[in-house]
Amino acid sequence: MVDETAKRRKREIDDEPVNDTATPEKMMLAEMKSILDERFEQMAQVQNEHMKTMQGEVDVMKQRISHVDELEAKCQFLEAKVNSMKSEMDTMKRHLSHIGELENKFDTIKGRLSHVDQLEKSCQLLEDRSHLLEARSGSLERSLQVLIKHNKWEYSAPPITPNYWGGFDVHYIAHMDFFLQEIKGNTCELRHGKYGQYICFSGGNDHEDERTSVLLHDDIILPHWREFADALQMYQRPLDNDASGTFSVSNIQLTSAVVDMLAPALVKKNFRHFELDHNMFPNIRDGIEFACKFAKSNPNLDSYQWLNNPIGCSSDLGHLLDAINGLPSLERIGLSRCCGRNLNGYSTLRSIITGNQYCEDIDLSSNNIRTMGSTHLPDFLATNPPLKYMNLENNHLNDNDAELIAASLIQNCNLESLSLEGNEITSVGCDALRHVVFDSTSLNSVADSNHSCYIGGLDFGGIPNNWNNSKRNRRMKIYYLLSSRNREGSNAHHLDSDIGEESLKLAPEVLQCVNHCSGCEQDEVRQDDGVVKPLSIIYEILRNWRMPSLYEIH
């Protein structure tokens, strides 16, 4: 309003006629005009600034309106999504309403599955019995055929006179005669129902006898093998589950004709021990098939030994290993010299320890075992498996293997014997193994050593090795260390170092320990091995171990 009045007044002043005569009134008007002009300019500036501010606020309002539109769009989207989620929730609620029914159905199905499991077990049992009956039926059928063909009980194989073996020495002839007597004796026992726990054929050969040789096959022996196979086939009473029947053939050549006779007669006889040793198979594959069939038909075997029958083909060896690993209750596995010269026996070692983790006795001697840096063996031993005896003699284990085995024995208290003779282990590996069974750093380190595993085939320089009783081994080693320190007169010094500031307070216990540990040492180690009498150790300790201070302790 003020702006309009000022503008109107300015126009009136501008429209008035100009009078050049300077009068006070004109001068006042001119001054007022100047003031009004200045005022008008100020008001115009203020108005422009106000207009700019208003324009900025309008722009902000437009942006906010645009943002509000976006928010409305988002709200509509969210509202639609919420409606969709409500619909899904309604659907889920309808589904959840059926949970009770589903739980009831599940319980019903669970009960039926339990019944199905029982049926499956029953079916498995019936299937096992069916296989057993089928095997027994086949055995009876073969026995019937034997009865029809040989309606007799006498041993009718023609005798073989010693003159027949004229080309051999007297020892060979004596072994052959012994072997023929073994066949006849086993045959007669089977036919008269006097079957014992052992069926063994060795020809009287002794592995430690340098004159031992394999009894070679001759067709003249086949009738004797036939007599035995028929008698074993006729023997239908299998061994009891708790029996320990053994079938063993060692140092006797087995040909295809012989194993073909024996294999059917050995089915389902429930043997517990099987051994083939040094049999010089003309065709090694026939021998492997025979051994595998025996394993399959006698699944309760506790001991399985394939000894001194080298296999030159890795696939044949794998076939035998598969049969061994398929036996669930093996406690003893013997595979000495089963790998031919061109095979590395490490794969055999790995297969056996992987597939028979509960076996107690493993013999893998003379098998060209080279670990090539692999650690399956020490890793296996470090798990403290039930294995008690392991024979790795005459292989190619080196110092690195010995150090890894030593480290694993720190955590193993089940292994009782480890044979390493004939390997490539030098003084370095020997020191590592000696250190694990007798760490003489201190009394505590001796006490913490491995006291259960006897390590054979290495020279430990006369220090006590483990044998039989771990508690006795521990006492023996402690006394051995005290004896060696006694020779130096350093027991008192080491006791202070080993036990610390409280050593004097433990003096009675230490003296008692000397007497306690000396009991087993007198029997185990001779005095010339560096062991002294317990009285010498006690005297040394009492003389040098700060005895005045000892009496001050109440």
Coordinates of C-alpha atoms in Angstrom, one line a residue:
M1 CA 0.0 0.0 0.0
V2 CA 2.8 2.4 0.9
D3 CA 4.5 1.5 -2.4
E4 CA 1.5 2.4 -4.5
T5 CA 1.1 5.8 -2.7
A6 CA 4.7 6.6 -3.2
K7 CA 4.4 5.8 -6.9
R8 CA 1.3 7.9 -7.3
R9 CA 2.9 10.9 -5.6
K10 CA 6.0 10.6 -7.8
R11 CA 3.8 10.7 -10.9
E12 CA 2.1 13.8 -9.6
I13 CA 5.3 15.5 -9.0
D14 CA 6.7 14.5 -12.4
D15 CA 3.5 15.9 -14.1
E16 CA 3.7 19.3 -12.5
P17 CA 4.9 22.2 -14.8
V18 CA 8.4 23.1 -14.4
N19 CA 9.1 26.6 -13.2
D20 CA 12.6 27.8 -13.5
T21 CA 12.1 30.3 -10.8
A22 CA 13.7 28.9 -7.7
T23 CA 11.4 29.3 -4.8
P24 CA 11.5 27.7 -1.4
E25 CA 8.5 25.6 -2.3
K26 CA 10.2 24.3 -5.5
M27 CA 13.4 23.6 -3.7
M28 CA 11.4 21.6 -1.1
L29 CA 9.6 19.7 -3.8
A30 CA 12.9 18.9 -5.5
E31 CA 14.4 17.7 -2.4
M32 CA 11.3 15.6 -1.6
K33 CA 11.5 14.2 -5.1
S34 CA 15.1 13.2 -4.6
I35 CA 14.1 11.5 -1.3
L36 CA 11.2 9.8 -2.9
D37 CA 13.4 8.5 -5.8
E38 CA 16.0 7.2 -3.4
R39 CA 13.2 5.6 -1.3
F40 CA 11.6 4.1 -4.4
E41 CA 15.0 2.5 -5.5
Q42 CA 15.4 1.0 -2.0
M43 CA 11.9 -0.3 -2.0
A44 CA 12.5 -1.8 -5.5
Q45 CA 15.6 -3.5 -4.4
V46 CA 13.9 -4.9 -1.3
Q47 CA 11.0 -6.1 -3.5
N48 CA 13.4 -7.8 -5.9
E49 CA 15.2 -9.5 -3.1
H50 CA 11.8 -10.5 -1.7
M51 CA 10.7 -11.8 -5.0
K52 CA 13.9 -13.9 -5.3
T53 CA 13.4 -15.3 -1.9
M54 CA 9.8 -16.1 -2.7
Q55 CA 10.9 -17.8 -6.0
G56 CA 13.5 -19.9 -4.1
E57 CA 10.8 -21.0 -1.6
V58 CA 8.5 -21.8 -4.5
D59 CA 11.2 -24.0 -6.1
V60 CA 11.8 -25.7 -2.8
M61 CA 8.1 -26.3 -2.4
K62 CA 8.0 -27.7 -6.0
Q63 CA 10.8 -30.1 -5.1
R64 CA 9.0 -31.2 -1.9
I65 CA 5.8 -31.7 -3.8
S66 CA 7.7 -33.9 -6.3
H67 CA 9.3 -35.8 -3.4
V68 CA 5.8 -36.2 -1.9
D69 CA 4.6 -37.7 -5.2
E70 CA 7.4 -40.2 -5.1
L71 CA 6.6 -41.1 -1.5
E72 CA 3.0 -41.5 -2.4
A73 CA 4.0 -43.9 -5.2
K74 CA 6.3 -45.8 -2.8
C75 CA 3.5 -45.9 -0.2
Q76 CA 1.2 -47.4 -2.8
F77 CA 3.8 -50.0 -3.7
L78 CA 4.4 -50.9 -0.1
E79 CA 0.7 -51.0 0.5
A80 CA 0.4 -53.5 -2.4
K81 CA 3.3 -55.5 -1.0
V82 CA 1.8 -55.5 2.4
N83 CA -1.5 -56.8 1.0
S84 CA 0.5 -59.5 -0.9
M85 CA 2.3 -60.5 2.3
K86 CA -1.0 -60.6 4.2
S87 CA -2.3 -62.9 1.5
E88 CA 0.8 -65.1 1.9
M89 CA 0.5 -65.0 5.7
D90 CA -3.1 -66.2 5.3
T91 CA -1.9 -69.0 3.1
M92 CA 0.9 -69.9 5.6
K93 CA -1.6 -69.9 8.4
R94 CA -3.8 -72.3 6.5
H95 CA -0.7 -74.5 5.9
L96 CA 0.3 -74.3 9.6
S97 CA -3.1 -75.4 10.6
H98 CA -2.3 -78.8 9.0
I99 CA 0.9 -79.3 11.0
G100 CA -0.8 -81.3 13.7
E101 CA -2.2 -83.6 11.0
L102 CA 1.2 -83.9 9.4
E103 CA 2.9 -84.7 12.7
N104 CA 0.4 -87.5 13.3
K105 CA 1.0 -88.8 9.8
F106 CA 4.8 -88.6 10.4
D107 CA 4.6 -90.5 13.6
T108 CA 2.6 -93.2 11.8
I109 CA 5.1 -93.3 9.0
K110 CA 7.9 -93.4 11.5
G111 CA 6.3 -96.4 13.2
R112 CA 6.0 -98.1 9.8
L113 CA 9.6 -97.4 9.0
S114 CA 10.7 -99.0 12.3
H115 CA 8.7 -102.0 11.2
V116 CA 10.3 -101.9 7.8
D117 CA 13.8 -101.8 9.4
Q118 CA 12.9 -104.9 11.4
L119 CA 11.6 -106.5 8.2
E120 CA 14.8 -105.6 6.4
K121 CA 16.9 -107.1 9.2
S122 CA 14.8 -110.2 9.1
C123 CA 15.2 -110.4 5.3
Q124 CA 18.9 -109.9 5.6
L125 CA 19.1 -112.7 8.2
L126 CA 17.0 -114.9 5.9
E127 CA 19.2 -114.0 3.0
D128 CA 22.3 -114.9 5.0
R129 CA 20.8 -118.2 6.0
S130 CA 19.7 -118.8 2.5
H131 CA 23.3 -118.3 1.3
L132 CA 24.5 -120.6 4.1
L133 CA 22.0 -123.2 3.2
E134 CA 22.8 -122.8 -0.5
A135 CA 26.5 -123.3 0.3
R136 CA 25.8 -126.3 2.6
S137 CA 23.5 -127.7 -0.1
G138 CA 26.2 -127.4 -2.7
S139 CA 28.6 -129.0 -0.2
L140 CA 26.2 -131.8 0.5
E141 CA 25.7 -132.4 -3.2
R142 CA 29.4 -132.6 -3.8
S143 CA 29.7 -134.9 -0.8
L144 CA 26.9 -137.1 -2.2
Q145 CA 28.8 -137.2 -5.5
V146 CA 31.9 -138.3 -3.6
L147 CA 29.9 -141.0 -1.9
I148 CA 28.5 -142.3 -5.1
K149 CA 31.8 -142.2 -6.8
H150 CA 33.9 -143.5 -3.9
N151 CA 31.8 -145.8 -1.7
K152 CA 34.7 -146.5 0.7
W153 CA 36.4 -145.1 3.7
E154 CA 39.9 -146.5 3.2
Y155 CA 42.8 -144.4 2.2
S156 CA 43.4 -145.8 -1.3
A157 CA 46.0 -143.5 -2.8
P158 CA 49.0 -145.6 -3.9
P159 CA 52.0 -145.3 -1.7
I160 CA 55.1 -143.6 -3.1
T161 CA 58.4 -145.3 -2.3
P162 CA 61.5 -143.2 -1.5
N163 CA 63.2 -144.6 -4.7
Y164 CA 60.8 -142.5 -6.8
W165 CA 62.6 -139.4 -5.6
G166 CA 66.0 -140.6 -6.5
G167 CA 67.1 -137.4 -8.0
F168 CA 66.8 -135.5 -4.7
D169 CA 68.9 -135.4 -1.6
V170 CA 68.0 -137.3 1.6
H171 CA 66.6 -134.2 3.3
Y172 CA 64.2 -133.5 0.5
I173 CA 63.0 -137.2 0.4
A174 CA 62.5 -137.1 4.2
H175 CA 60.4 -133.9 3.9
M176 CA 58.4 -135.4 1.1
D177 CA 57.7 -138.5 3.1
F178 CA 56.6 -136.4 6.1
F179 CA 54.3 -134.4 3.8
L180 CA 52.6 -137.6 2.4
Q181 CA 52.1 -138.8 6.0
E182 CA 50.5 -135.4 6.8
I183 CA 48.0 -135.8 4.0
K184 CA 47.1 -139.3 5.0
G185 CA 46.9 -138.4 8.7
N186 CA 44.6 -135.5 8.1
T187 CA 42.5 -137.5 5.7
C188 CA 41.9 -140.4 8.1
E189 CA 41.1 -138.0 11.0
L190 CA 38.4 -136.2 8.8
R191 CA 36.9 -139.5 7.7
H192 CA 36.6 -140.8 11.2
G193 CA 35.2 -137.6 12.7
K194 CA 38.4 -136.8 14.7
Y195 CA 39.1 -133.5 13.0
G196 CA 41.2 -131.3 15.3
Q197 CA 41.8 -127.6 15.2
Y198 CA 44.7 -127.7 12.7
I199 CA 45.0 -128.8 9.1
C200 CA 48.6 -128.0 8.3
F201 CA 50.9 -129.2 5.5
S202 CA 54.6 -128.3 5.8
G203 CA 56.5 -131.4 4.9
G204 CA 58.4 -131.0 8.2
N205 CA 60.3 -127.9 6.8
D206 CA 61.6 -125.4 9.3
H207 CA 62.1 -121.8 8.1
E208 CA 65.2 -121.5 10.2
D209 CA 66.7 -124.6 8.6
E210 CA 69.1 -123.5 5.8
R211 CA 68.3 -126.8 4.0
T212 CA 64.7 -125.9 3.7
S213 CA 63.3 -126.1 0.2
V214 CA 59.9 -126.2 -1.5
L215 CA 58.5 -129.6 -2.1
L216 CA 57.8 -129.5 -5.9
H217 CA 54.6 -130.8 -7.4
D218 CA 54.5 -134.1 -9.1
D219 CA 51.3 -135.7 -10.7
I220 CA 51.9 -138.8 -8.6
I221 CA 50.9 -136.7 -5.6
L222 CA 47.5 -135.8 -7.1
P223 CA 45.7 -139.0 -5.8
H224 CA 46.8 -138.1 -2.3
W225 CA 45.4 -134.5 -2.7
R226 CA 42.2 -136.0 -4.0
E227 CA 41.8 -138.3 -1.0
F228 CA 42.2 -135.3 1.4
A229 CA 39.9 -133.0 -0.6
D230 CA 37.2 -135.7 -0.7
A231 CA 37.5 -136.3 3.1
L232 CA 37.3 -132.6 3.8
Q233 CA 34.3 -132.3 1.6
M234 CA 32.6 -135.1 3.4
Y235 CA 33.3 -133.5 6.8
Q236 CA 30.0 -131.5 7.2
R237 CA 30.3 -130.3 10.8
P238 CA 31.8 -126.8 10.5
L239 CA 33.9 -125.5 13.4
D240 CA 32.1 -123.7 16.2
N241 CA 32.2 -120.0 16.2
D242 CA 34.5 -120.0 19.2
A243 CA 36.9 -122.5 17.7
S244 CA 40.2 -121.6 16.1
G245 CA 40.6 -123.9 13.1
T246 CA 43.7 -123.4 11.0
F247 CA 44.4 -124.2 7.4
S248 CA 48.0 -123.9 6.5
V249 CA 50.2 -124.9 3.5
S250 CA 53.9 -123.9 3.6
N251 CA 56.9 -124.8 1.5
I252 CA 54.8 -127.0 -0.8
Q253 CA 54.2 -126.1 -4.4
L254 CA 50.5 -125.7 -5.3
T255 CA 49.5 -126.1 -8.9
S256 CA 46.2 -125.2 -10.6
A257 CA 45.1 -128.9 -10.4
V258 CA 45.7 -128.9 -6.6
V259 CA 43.9 -125.6 -5.8
D260 CA 41.0 -126.6 -8.0
M261 CA 40.6 -129.7 -5.8
L262 CA 40.9 -127.9 -2.5
A263 CA 38.8 -124.8 -3.2
P264 CA 35.3 -126.4 -3.2
A265 CA 36.1 -128.6 -0.2
L266 CA 37.1 -125.5 1.9
V267 CA 33.8 -123.6 1.4
K268 CA 32.0 -122.7 4.6
K269 CA 34.2 -124.6 7.0
N270 CA 34.5 -121.6 9.3
F271 CA 38.2 -121.6 9.6
R272 CA 39.7 -118.8 11.7
H273 CA 43.4 -118.9 10.5
F274 CA 44.6 -119.1 6.9
E275 CA 48.3 -119.3 5.8
L276 CA 49.9 -119.8 2.4
D277 CA 53.7 -119.7 2.7
H278 CA 56.3 -120.2 0.0
N279 CA 54.2 -122.1 -2.4
M280 CA 55.8 -121.4 -5.8
F281 CA 52.6 -121.2 -7.8
P282 CA 53.2 -121.9 -11.4
N283 CA 50.5 -119.3 -12.1
I284 CA 50.4 -116.8 -9.3
R285 CA 46.9 -115.7 -10.4
D286 CA 45.6 -119.2 -9.6
G287 CA 47.0 -118.9 -6.1
I288 CA 45.5 -115.4 -5.6
E289 CA 42.0 -116.6 -6.8
F290 CA 42.3 -119.6 -4.4
A291 CA 43.2 -117.3 -1.5
C292 CA 40.4 -114.8 -2.3
K293 CA 37.8 -117.6 -2.6
F294 CA 38.9 -118.9 0.8
A295 CA 38.5 -115.5 2.3
K296 CA 35.0 -115.1 0.8
S297 CA 33.8 -118.5 2.0
N298 CA 35.3 -118.1 5.5
P299 CA 34.4 -114.5 6.5
N300 CA 35.1 -115.0 10.2
L301 CA 38.8 -115.3 9.7
D302 CA 41.0 -113.9 12.6
S303 CA 44.3 -114.4 10.8
Y304 CA 45.2 -114.2 7.1
Q305 CA 48.8 -114.8 5.9
W306 CA 50.1 -114.7 2.4
L307 CA 53.9 -115.1 2.9
N308 CA 56.9 -115.4 0.5
N309 CA 54.7 -115.6 -2.6
P310 CA 55.7 -112.5 -4.5
I311 CA 53.1 -110.8 -6.8
G312 CA 54.5 -108.9 -9.8
C313 CA 51.3 -107.4 -11.1
S314 CA 49.6 -104.4 -9.3
S315 CA 46.1 -105.5 -10.3
D316 CA 46.6 -109.0 -8.9
L317 CA 48.0 -107.5 -5.7
G318 CA 45.0 -105.2 -5.5
H319 CA 42.6 -108.1 -6.0
L320 CA 44.2 -109.9 -3.0
L321 CA 44.1 -106.7 -0.9
D322 CA 40.4 -106.2 -1.6
A323 CA 39.7 -109.7 -0.3
I324 CA 41.7 -109.1 2.9
N325 CA 40.1 -105.7 3.5
G326 CA 36.7 -107.3 3.1
L327 CA 37.2 -109.5 6.2
P328 CA 35.6 -107.7 9.1
S329 CA 37.2 -109.4 12.1
L330 CA 40.9 -109.8 11.2
E331 CA 43.3 -109.5 14.1
R332 CA 46.5 -110.6 12.3
I333 CA 47.6 -109.9 8.7
G334 CA 50.8 -111.4 7.3
L335 CA 52.0 -110.2 3.9
S336 CA 55.7 -110.7 4.1
R337 CA 57.5 -110.6 0.7
C338 CA 54.2 -110.3 -1.2
C339 CA 55.3 -107.5 -3.5
G340 CA 57.5 -108.3 -6.5
R341 CA 60.7 -106.4 -7.1
N342 CA 59.1 -104.0 -9.5
L343 CA 56.4 -102.9 -7.1
N344 CA 56.6 -100.3 -4.3
G345 CA 55.0 -101.9 -1.3
Y346 CA 53.9 -98.5 0.1
S347 CA 50.5 -98.8 -1.6
T348 CA 50.1 -102.2 0.1
L349 CA 51.0 -100.6 3.5
R350 CA 48.5 -97.8 2.9
S351 CA 45.7 -100.1 1.9
I352 CA 46.2 -102.4 4.9
I353 CA 46.3 -99.7 7.6
T354 CA 43.3 -97.9 6.0
G355 CA 41.1 -100.9 5.5
N356 CA 42.0 -102.7 8.8
Q357 CA 42.1 -100.0 11.5
Y358 CA 41.3 -102.5 14.3
C359 CA 43.9 -105.1 13.4
E360 CA 46.4 -106.0 16.2
D361 CA 49.3 -107.6 14.2
I362 CA 50.6 -106.6 10.8
D363 CA 53.6 -108.1 9.0
L364 CA 54.8 -106.2 5.9
S365 CA 58.4 -107.1 5.9
S366 CA 60.5 -107.4 2.7
N367 CA 58.0 -105.5 0.5
N368 CA 60.1 -102.8 -1.1
I369 CA 58.3 -100.1 0.9
R370 CA 59.4 -96.6 0.0
T371 CA 57.3 -93.8 1.5
M372 CA 58.6 -91.0 -0.8
G373 CA 57.8 -88.5 1.9
S374 CA 54.2 -89.6 2.5
T375 CA 53.0 -89.7 6.1
H376 CA 50.2 -92.3 6.1
L377 CA 52.1 -94.6 8.5
P378 CA 53.1 -92.0 11.2
D379 CA 49.7 -90.4 10.9
F380 CA 48.1 -93.8 11.5
L381 CA 50.3 -94.6 14.5
A382 CA 49.6 -91.1 16.0
T383 CA 45.9 -91.9 16.2
N384 CA 46.8 -94.6 18.8
P385 CA 45.1 -97.5 17.0
P386 CA 44.6 -101.0 18.6
L387 CA 47.7 -102.2 16.6
K388 CA 50.1 -104.0 18.9
Y389 CA 52.7 -105.6 16.6
M390 CA 54.1 -104.3 13.3
N391 CA 56.9 -105.8 11.3
L392 CA 58.5 -103.5 8.7
E393 CA 61.9 -105.3 8.4
N394 CA 63.9 -105.3 5.2
N395 CA 62.2 -102.3 3.4
H396 CA 63.5 -98.9 2.4
L397 CA 62.4 -96.7 5.3
N398 CA 64.9 -93.8 5.8
D399 CA 65.8 -91.3 8.5
N400 CA 62.9 -89.0 7.6
D401 CA 60.5 -91.9 8.1
A402 CA 62.2 -92.8 11.4
E403 CA 61.8 -89.2 12.7
L404 CA 58.1 -89.1 11.8
I405 CA 57.5 -92.5 13.4
A406 CA 59.3 -91.3 16.5
A407 CA 57.1 -88.2 16.7
S408 CA 54.0 -90.4 16.3
L409 CA 55.1 -92.8 19.1
I410 CA 54.9 -89.9 21.6
Q411 CA 51.1 -90.2 21.3
N412 CA 50.9 -94.0 21.0
C413 CA 50.6 -96.3 24.0
N414 CA 49.1 -99.4 22.3
L415 CA 51.9 -100.4 20.0
E416 CA 54.1 -103.0 21.8
S417 CA 56.6 -104.0 19.1
L418 CA 57.9 -102.3 15.9
S419 CA 60.6 -104.2 13.9
L420 CA 62.7 -101.9 11.7
E421 CA 65.8 -104.1 11.0
G422 CA 67.2 -104.0 7.4
N423 CA 66.0 -100.5 6.5
E424 CA 67.9 -97.5 5.3
I425 CA 67.9 -95.8 8.8
T426 CA 71.2 -94.3 9.8
S427 CA 72.4 -92.9 13.2
V428 CA 70.2 -89.9 12.7
G429 CA 66.9 -91.8 12.5
C430 CA 68.2 -94.2 15.2
D431 CA 68.8 -91.2 17.6
A432 CA 65.3 -89.9 17.0
L433 CA 63.8 -93.3 17.9
R434 CA 66.1 -93.8 20.9
H435 CA 65.1 -90.3 22.1
V436 CA 61.4 -91.2 22.1
V437 CA 61.9 -94.3 24.2
F438 CA 64.5 -92.9 26.5
D439 CA 64.8 -89.1 26.7
S440 CA 67.6 -88.7 29.3
T441 CA 67.3 -84.9 29.5
S442 CA 65.7 -85.1 33.0
L443 CA 63.8 -87.4 35.2
N444 CA 60.6 -85.9 34.0
S445 CA 61.6 -86.4 30.3
V446 CA 62.4 -90.1 31.1
A447 CA 59.1 -90.5 32.8
D448 CA 57.3 -89.0 29.8
S449 CA 59.0 -91.2 27.2
N450 CA 57.3 -94.0 25.4
H451 CA 57.4 -97.1 27.7
S452 CA 55.2 -99.5 25.7
C453 CA 56.8 -100.0 22.3
Y454 CA 59.9 -102.2 21.8
I455 CA 61.8 -101.1 18.7
G456 CA 63.7 -103.9 17.2
G457 CA 66.5 -104.0 14.7
L458 CA 68.3 -100.8 15.8
D459 CA 71.3 -100.3 18.0
F460 CA 70.4 -98.0 20.9
G461 CA 73.8 -98.3 22.5
G462 CA 72.9 -100.3 25.5
I463 CA 70.2 -98.0 26.8
P464 CA 67.0 -99.8 28.2
N465 CA 64.5 -100.7 25.5
N466 CA 60.9 -101.4 26.2
W467 CA 59.8 -104.9 26.9
N468 CA 56.4 -106.4 28.0
N469 CA 55.4 -104.2 31.0
S470 CA 55.3 -100.4 30.5
K471 CA 55.4 -99.7 34.3
R472 CA 58.4 -101.8 34.7
N473 CA 60.0 -100.2 31.7
R474 CA 59.5 -96.7 33.2
R475 CA 61.0 -97.7 36.5
M476 CA 63.9 -99.4 34.7
K477 CA 64.8 -96.3 32.7
I478 CA 64.6 -94.0 35.7
Y479 CA 67.0 -96.2 37.6
Y480 CA 69.3 -96.4 34.6
L481 CA 69.5 -92.6 34.5
L482 CA 70.2 -92.4 38.2
S483 CA 72.9 -95.1 37.8
S484 CA 74.6 -93.2 34.9
R485 CA 74.5 -90.0 36.9
N486 CA 75.9 -91.8 39.9
R487 CA 79.1 -92.6 38.0
E488 CA 79.6 -88.9 37.5
G489 CA 78.6 -88.0 41.0
S490 CA 76.0 -85.6 39.6
N491 CA 72.7 -86.9 41.0
A492 CA 72.3 -84.1 43.6
H493 CA 73.0 -81.4 41.1
H494 CA 70.5 -82.8 38.6
L495 CA 67.9 -83.3 41.3
D496 CA 68.1 -79.6 42.2
S497 CA 67.8 -78.7 38.5
D498 CA 65.0 -81.2 37.8
I499 CA 62.9 -80.6 40.9
G500 CA 63.7 -77.0 41.7
E501 CA 63.5 -75.1 45.0
E502 CA 61.2 -77.7 46.5
S503 CA 63.7 -80.5 45.9
L504 CA 64.8 -80.9 49.6
K505 CA 61.2 -81.3 50.7
L506 CA 60.8 -84.2 48.3
A507 CA 64.0 -85.9 49.5
P508 CA 62.2 -88.8 51.3
E509 CA 60.1 -89.5 48.1
V510 CA 63.3 -89.4 46.0
L511 CA 65.1 -91.9 48.2
Q512 CA 62.0 -94.2 48.2
C513 CA 61.9 -93.9 44.4
V514 CA 65.5 -95.1 44.1
N515 CA 64.7 -98.2 46.2
H516 CA 61.4 -98.8 44.3
C517 CA 62.9 -98.5 40.8
S518 CA 65.9 -100.7 41.6
G519 CA 63.6 -103.7 42.1
C520 CA 63.1 -104.4 38.4
E521 CA 66.4 -103.1 37.3
Q522 CA 68.4 -105.8 39.0
D523 CA 66.6 -108.5 36.9
E524 CA 66.6 -106.5 33.6
V525 CA 70.1 -105.0 33.3
R526 CA 73.5 -106.4 34.4
Q527 CA 75.9 -104.4 36.4
D528 CA 78.4 -104.4 33.6
D529 CA 75.8 -102.4 31.6
G530 CA 76.5 -99.4 33.8
V531 CA 73.9 -100.1 36.5
V532 CA 75.0 -99.7 40.1
K533 CA 73.6 -100.9 43.4
P534 CA 70.8 -98.7 44.9
L535 CA 72.9 -98.2 48.1
S536 CA 75.6 -96.4 46.0
I537 CA 73.0 -93.9 44.6
I538 CA 71.4 -93.3 48.1
Y539 CA 74.9 -92.7 49.6
E540 CA 75.8 -90.2 46.9
I541 CA 72.5 -88.3 47.3
L542 CA 72.8 -88.2 51.1
R543 CA 76.4 -87.1 50.9
N544 CA 76.0 -84.3 48.3
W545 CA 72.5 -83.1 48.5
R546 CA 72.7 -80.2 51.0
M547 CA 72.0 -82.4 53.9
P548 CA 72.4 -79.7 56.7
S549 CA 69.6 -77.8 54.9
L550 CA 67.6 -81.0 54.8
Y551 CA 67.6 -81.4 58.6
E552 CA 66.4 -77.8 59.0
I553 CA 63.1 -78.6 57.2
H554 CA 60.4 -79.6 59.7

